[in-house]
Tab-separated table of C-alpha atoms in Angstrom:
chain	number	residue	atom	x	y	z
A	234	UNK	CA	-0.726	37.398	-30.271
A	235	UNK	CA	-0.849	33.366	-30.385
A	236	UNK	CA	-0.162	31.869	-27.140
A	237	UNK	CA	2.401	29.390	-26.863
A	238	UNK	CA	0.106	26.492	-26.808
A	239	UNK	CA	-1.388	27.198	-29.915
A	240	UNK	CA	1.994	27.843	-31.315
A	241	UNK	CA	2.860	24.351	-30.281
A	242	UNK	CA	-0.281	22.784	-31.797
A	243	UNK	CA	0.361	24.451	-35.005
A	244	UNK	CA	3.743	23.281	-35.509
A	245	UNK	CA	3.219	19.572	-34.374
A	246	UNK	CA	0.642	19.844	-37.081
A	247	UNK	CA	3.579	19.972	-40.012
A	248	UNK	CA	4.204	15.949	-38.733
A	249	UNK	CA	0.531	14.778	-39.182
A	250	UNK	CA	-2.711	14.851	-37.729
A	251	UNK	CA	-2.975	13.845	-34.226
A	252	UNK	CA	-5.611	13.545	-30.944
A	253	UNK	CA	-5.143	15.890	-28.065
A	254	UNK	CA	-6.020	14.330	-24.607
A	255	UNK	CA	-5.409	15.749	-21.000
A	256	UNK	CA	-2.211	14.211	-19.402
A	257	UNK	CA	-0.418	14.676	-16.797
A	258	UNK	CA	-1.802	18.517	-16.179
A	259	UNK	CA	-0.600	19.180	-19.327
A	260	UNK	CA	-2.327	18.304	-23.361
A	261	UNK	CA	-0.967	14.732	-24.764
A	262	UNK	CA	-0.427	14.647	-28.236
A	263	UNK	CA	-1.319	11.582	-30.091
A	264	UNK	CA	-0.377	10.431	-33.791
A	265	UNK	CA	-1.918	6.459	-34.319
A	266	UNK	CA	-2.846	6.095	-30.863
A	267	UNK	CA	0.498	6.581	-29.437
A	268	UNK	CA	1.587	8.959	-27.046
A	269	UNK	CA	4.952	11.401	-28.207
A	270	UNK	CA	4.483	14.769	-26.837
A	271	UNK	CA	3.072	16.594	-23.724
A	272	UNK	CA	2.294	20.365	-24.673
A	273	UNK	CA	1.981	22.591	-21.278
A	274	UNK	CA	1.401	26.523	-21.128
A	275	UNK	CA	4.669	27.448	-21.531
A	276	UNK	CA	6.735	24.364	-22.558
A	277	UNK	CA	7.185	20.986	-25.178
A	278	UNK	CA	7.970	17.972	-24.120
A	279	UNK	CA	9.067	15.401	-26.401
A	280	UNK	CA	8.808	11.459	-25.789
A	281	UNK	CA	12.222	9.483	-25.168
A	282	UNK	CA	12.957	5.861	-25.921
A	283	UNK	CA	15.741	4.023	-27.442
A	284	UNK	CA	18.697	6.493	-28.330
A	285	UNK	CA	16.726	9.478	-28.314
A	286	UNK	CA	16.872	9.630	-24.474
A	287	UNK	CA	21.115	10.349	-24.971
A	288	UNK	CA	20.389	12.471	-27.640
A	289	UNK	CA	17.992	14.368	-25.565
A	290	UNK	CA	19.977	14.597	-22.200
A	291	UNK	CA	23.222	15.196	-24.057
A	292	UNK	CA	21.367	18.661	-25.408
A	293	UNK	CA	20.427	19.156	-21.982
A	294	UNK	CA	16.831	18.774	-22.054
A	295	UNK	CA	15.072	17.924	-19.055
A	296	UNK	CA	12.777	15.617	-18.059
A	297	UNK	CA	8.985	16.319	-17.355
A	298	UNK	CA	7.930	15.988	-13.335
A	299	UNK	CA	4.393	16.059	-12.765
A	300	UNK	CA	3.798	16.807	-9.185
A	301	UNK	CA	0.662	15.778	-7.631
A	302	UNK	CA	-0.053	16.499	-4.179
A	303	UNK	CA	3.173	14.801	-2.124
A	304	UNK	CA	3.973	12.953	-4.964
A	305	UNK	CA	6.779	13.944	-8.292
A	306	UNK	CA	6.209	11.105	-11.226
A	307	UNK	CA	9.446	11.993	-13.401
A	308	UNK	CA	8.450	10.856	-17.214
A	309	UNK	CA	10.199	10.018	-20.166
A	310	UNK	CA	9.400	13.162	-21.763
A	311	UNK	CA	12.125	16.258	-22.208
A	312	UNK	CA	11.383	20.032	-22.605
A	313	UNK	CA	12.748	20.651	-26.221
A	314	UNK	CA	10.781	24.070	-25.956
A	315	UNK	CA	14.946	25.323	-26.162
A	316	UNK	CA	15.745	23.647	-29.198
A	317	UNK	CA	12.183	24.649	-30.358
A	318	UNK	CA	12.866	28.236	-30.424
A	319	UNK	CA	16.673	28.219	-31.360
A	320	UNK	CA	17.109	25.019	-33.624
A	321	UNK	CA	14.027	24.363	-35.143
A	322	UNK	CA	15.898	22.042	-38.272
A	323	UNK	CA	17.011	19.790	-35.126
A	324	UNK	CA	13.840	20.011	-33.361
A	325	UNK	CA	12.084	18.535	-36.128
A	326	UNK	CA	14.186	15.725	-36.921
A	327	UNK	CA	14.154	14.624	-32.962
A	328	UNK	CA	10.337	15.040	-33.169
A	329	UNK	CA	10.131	12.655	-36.242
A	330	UNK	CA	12.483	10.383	-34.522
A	331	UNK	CA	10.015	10.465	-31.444
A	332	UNK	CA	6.860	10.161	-33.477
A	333	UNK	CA	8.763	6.667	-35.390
A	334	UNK	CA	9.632	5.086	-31.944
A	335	UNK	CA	6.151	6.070	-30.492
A	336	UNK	CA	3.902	4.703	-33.223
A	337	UNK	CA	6.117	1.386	-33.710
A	338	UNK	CA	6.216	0.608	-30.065
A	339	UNK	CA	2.612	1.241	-29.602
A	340	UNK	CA	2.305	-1.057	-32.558
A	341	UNK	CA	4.377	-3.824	-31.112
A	342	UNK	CA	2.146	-3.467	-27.626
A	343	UNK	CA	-0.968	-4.071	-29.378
A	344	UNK	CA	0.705	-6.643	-31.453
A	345	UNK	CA	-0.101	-10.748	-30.990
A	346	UNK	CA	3.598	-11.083	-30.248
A	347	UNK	CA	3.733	-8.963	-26.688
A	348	UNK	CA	0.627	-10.756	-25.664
A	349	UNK	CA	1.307	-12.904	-22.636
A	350	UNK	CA	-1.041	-15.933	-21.974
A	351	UNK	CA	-1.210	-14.870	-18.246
A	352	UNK	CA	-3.277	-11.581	-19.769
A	353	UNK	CA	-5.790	-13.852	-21.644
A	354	UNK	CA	-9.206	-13.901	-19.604
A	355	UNK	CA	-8.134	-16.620	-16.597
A	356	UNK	CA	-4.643	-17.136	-17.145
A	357	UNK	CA	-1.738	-16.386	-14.412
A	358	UNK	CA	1.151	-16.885	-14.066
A	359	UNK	CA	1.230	-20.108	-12.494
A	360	UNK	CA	-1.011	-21.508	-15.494
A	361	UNK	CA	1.408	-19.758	-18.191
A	362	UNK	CA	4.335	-21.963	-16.514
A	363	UNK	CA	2.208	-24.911	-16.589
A	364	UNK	CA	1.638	-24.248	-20.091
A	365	UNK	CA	4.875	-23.439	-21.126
A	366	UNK	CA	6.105	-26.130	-19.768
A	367	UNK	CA	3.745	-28.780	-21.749
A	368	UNK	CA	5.937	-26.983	-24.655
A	369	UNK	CA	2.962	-24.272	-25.742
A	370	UNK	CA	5.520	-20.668	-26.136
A	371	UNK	CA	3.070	-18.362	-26.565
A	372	UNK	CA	-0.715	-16.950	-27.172
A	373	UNK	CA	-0.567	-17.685	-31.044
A	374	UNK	CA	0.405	-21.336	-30.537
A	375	UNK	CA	-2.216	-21.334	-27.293
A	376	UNK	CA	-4.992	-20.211	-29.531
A	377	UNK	CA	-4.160	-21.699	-33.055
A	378	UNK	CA	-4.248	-25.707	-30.590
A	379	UNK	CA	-7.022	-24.705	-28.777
A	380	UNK	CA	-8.562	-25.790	-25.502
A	381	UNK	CA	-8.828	-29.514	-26.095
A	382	UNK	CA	-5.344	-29.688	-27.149
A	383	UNK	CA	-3.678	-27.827	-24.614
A	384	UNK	CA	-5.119	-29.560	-21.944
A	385	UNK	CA	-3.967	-32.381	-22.936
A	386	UNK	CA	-0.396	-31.344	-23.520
A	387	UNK	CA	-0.958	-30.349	-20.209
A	388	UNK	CA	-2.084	-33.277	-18.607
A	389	UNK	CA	0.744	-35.247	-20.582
A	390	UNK	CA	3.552	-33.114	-18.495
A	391	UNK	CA	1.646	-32.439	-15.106
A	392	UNK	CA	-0.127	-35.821	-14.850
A	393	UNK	CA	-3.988	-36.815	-15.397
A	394	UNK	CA	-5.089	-36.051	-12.441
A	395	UNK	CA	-5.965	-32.224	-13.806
A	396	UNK	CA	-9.375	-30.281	-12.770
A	397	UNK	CA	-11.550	-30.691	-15.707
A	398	UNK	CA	-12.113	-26.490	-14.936
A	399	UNK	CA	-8.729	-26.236	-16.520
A	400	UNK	CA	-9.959	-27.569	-19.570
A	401	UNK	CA	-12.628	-24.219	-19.021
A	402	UNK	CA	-10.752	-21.682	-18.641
A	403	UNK	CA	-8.280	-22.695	-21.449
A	404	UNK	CA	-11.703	-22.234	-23.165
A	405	UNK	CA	-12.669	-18.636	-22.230
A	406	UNK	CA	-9.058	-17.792	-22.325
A	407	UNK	CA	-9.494	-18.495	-26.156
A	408	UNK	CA	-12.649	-16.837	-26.264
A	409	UNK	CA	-11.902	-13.712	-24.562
A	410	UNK	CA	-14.226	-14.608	-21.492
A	411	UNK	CA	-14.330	-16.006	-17.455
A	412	UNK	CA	-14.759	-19.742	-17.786
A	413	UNK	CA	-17.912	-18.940	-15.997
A	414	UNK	CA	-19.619	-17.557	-18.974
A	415	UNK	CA	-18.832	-20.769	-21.373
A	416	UNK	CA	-22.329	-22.104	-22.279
A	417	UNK	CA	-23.145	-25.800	-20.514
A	418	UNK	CA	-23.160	-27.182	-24.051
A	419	UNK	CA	-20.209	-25.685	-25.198
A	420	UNK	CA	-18.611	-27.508	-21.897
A	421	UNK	CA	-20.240	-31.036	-23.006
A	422	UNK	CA	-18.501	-30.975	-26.269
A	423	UNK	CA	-15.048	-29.970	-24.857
A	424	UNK	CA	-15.362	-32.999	-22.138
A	425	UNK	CA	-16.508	-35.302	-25.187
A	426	UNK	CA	-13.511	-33.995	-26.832
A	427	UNK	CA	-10.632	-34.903	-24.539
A	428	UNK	CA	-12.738	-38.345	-23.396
């Protein structure tokens, strides 16, 4: 007799291929990378987001607790192991609807337009204000100007008087790297640059 497991495995298969990986003491199921579906020994647990979570609550579905030691992290997963065995023609459309939210958010995460500049290599927050404010929106615009360039839109709306290590880091910001790393001659010919 198949376990339930298995069982589970077998029928997420009729949606595509996907990667198992060990979650939350359970098996993630991945299609693309993202994340929709926790599979445990005895239950499914579908991924949430958008209007699925109503949908999901209003059919009474819980929501998956993992409990680790003192700690319960409640998840924005729901057992649909219910709806699984009874209404398998609804199941399937809410695990479709789960898979197309899961893959296009993933997409938009790994996309250049989440991408903050205070997660490029030596950015922060305060240097993401300052370069905001010198009129520079976002890591597209950062990178397509490039170092020289945005330091001096800097310097034109926080004053002159600017570390030249700014100029540096805007550098290995752009090239994925600590400012440290930039070579001594790729430093020259940014200093010639803005001179």
């Amino acid at each position: 007799m198949q376990d339930f497991k298995d069982e589970f495995f077998n029928y997420l298969r009729e949606f595509g291929s996907f990667e198992k990986r060990s979650m939350f003491g359970g098996t993630g199921i991945f299609i693309n990378g993202a994340m929709y579906a926790i599979i445990t020994e005895h239950a499914l647990f579908l991924r949430g987001g958008e209007k699925l979570d109503k949908q999901l609550s209003h059919l009474g579905c819980e929501k998956f607790r993992h409990i680790k030691r003192s700690t319960t992290a409640v998840v924005n997963y729901y057992d649909i192991t219910e709806l699984y065995q009874h209404s398998r023609g609804q199941c399937s459309l809410l695990v479709e609807e789960s898979i197309g939210i899961s893959v296009s958010e993933k997409a938009f995460k790994t996309s250049e337009k989440s991408r903050r500049l205070r997660d490029l290599p030596n950015m922060r927050l305060t240097l993401e204000r300052m370069v905001k404010k010198a009129g520079i929106p976002d890591v597209t615009s950062f990178i397509s100007l490039g170092a020289v360039e945005v330091y001096q839109k800097v310097r034109q709306s926080h004053g002159k008087d600017l570390d030249v290590k700014l100029l540096w880091m805007f550098a290995g910001a752009i090239d994925g790297c600590h400012w440290s790393l930039l070579k001594d001659d790729h430093k020259q010919r940014l200093l010639r640059a803005i001179d």
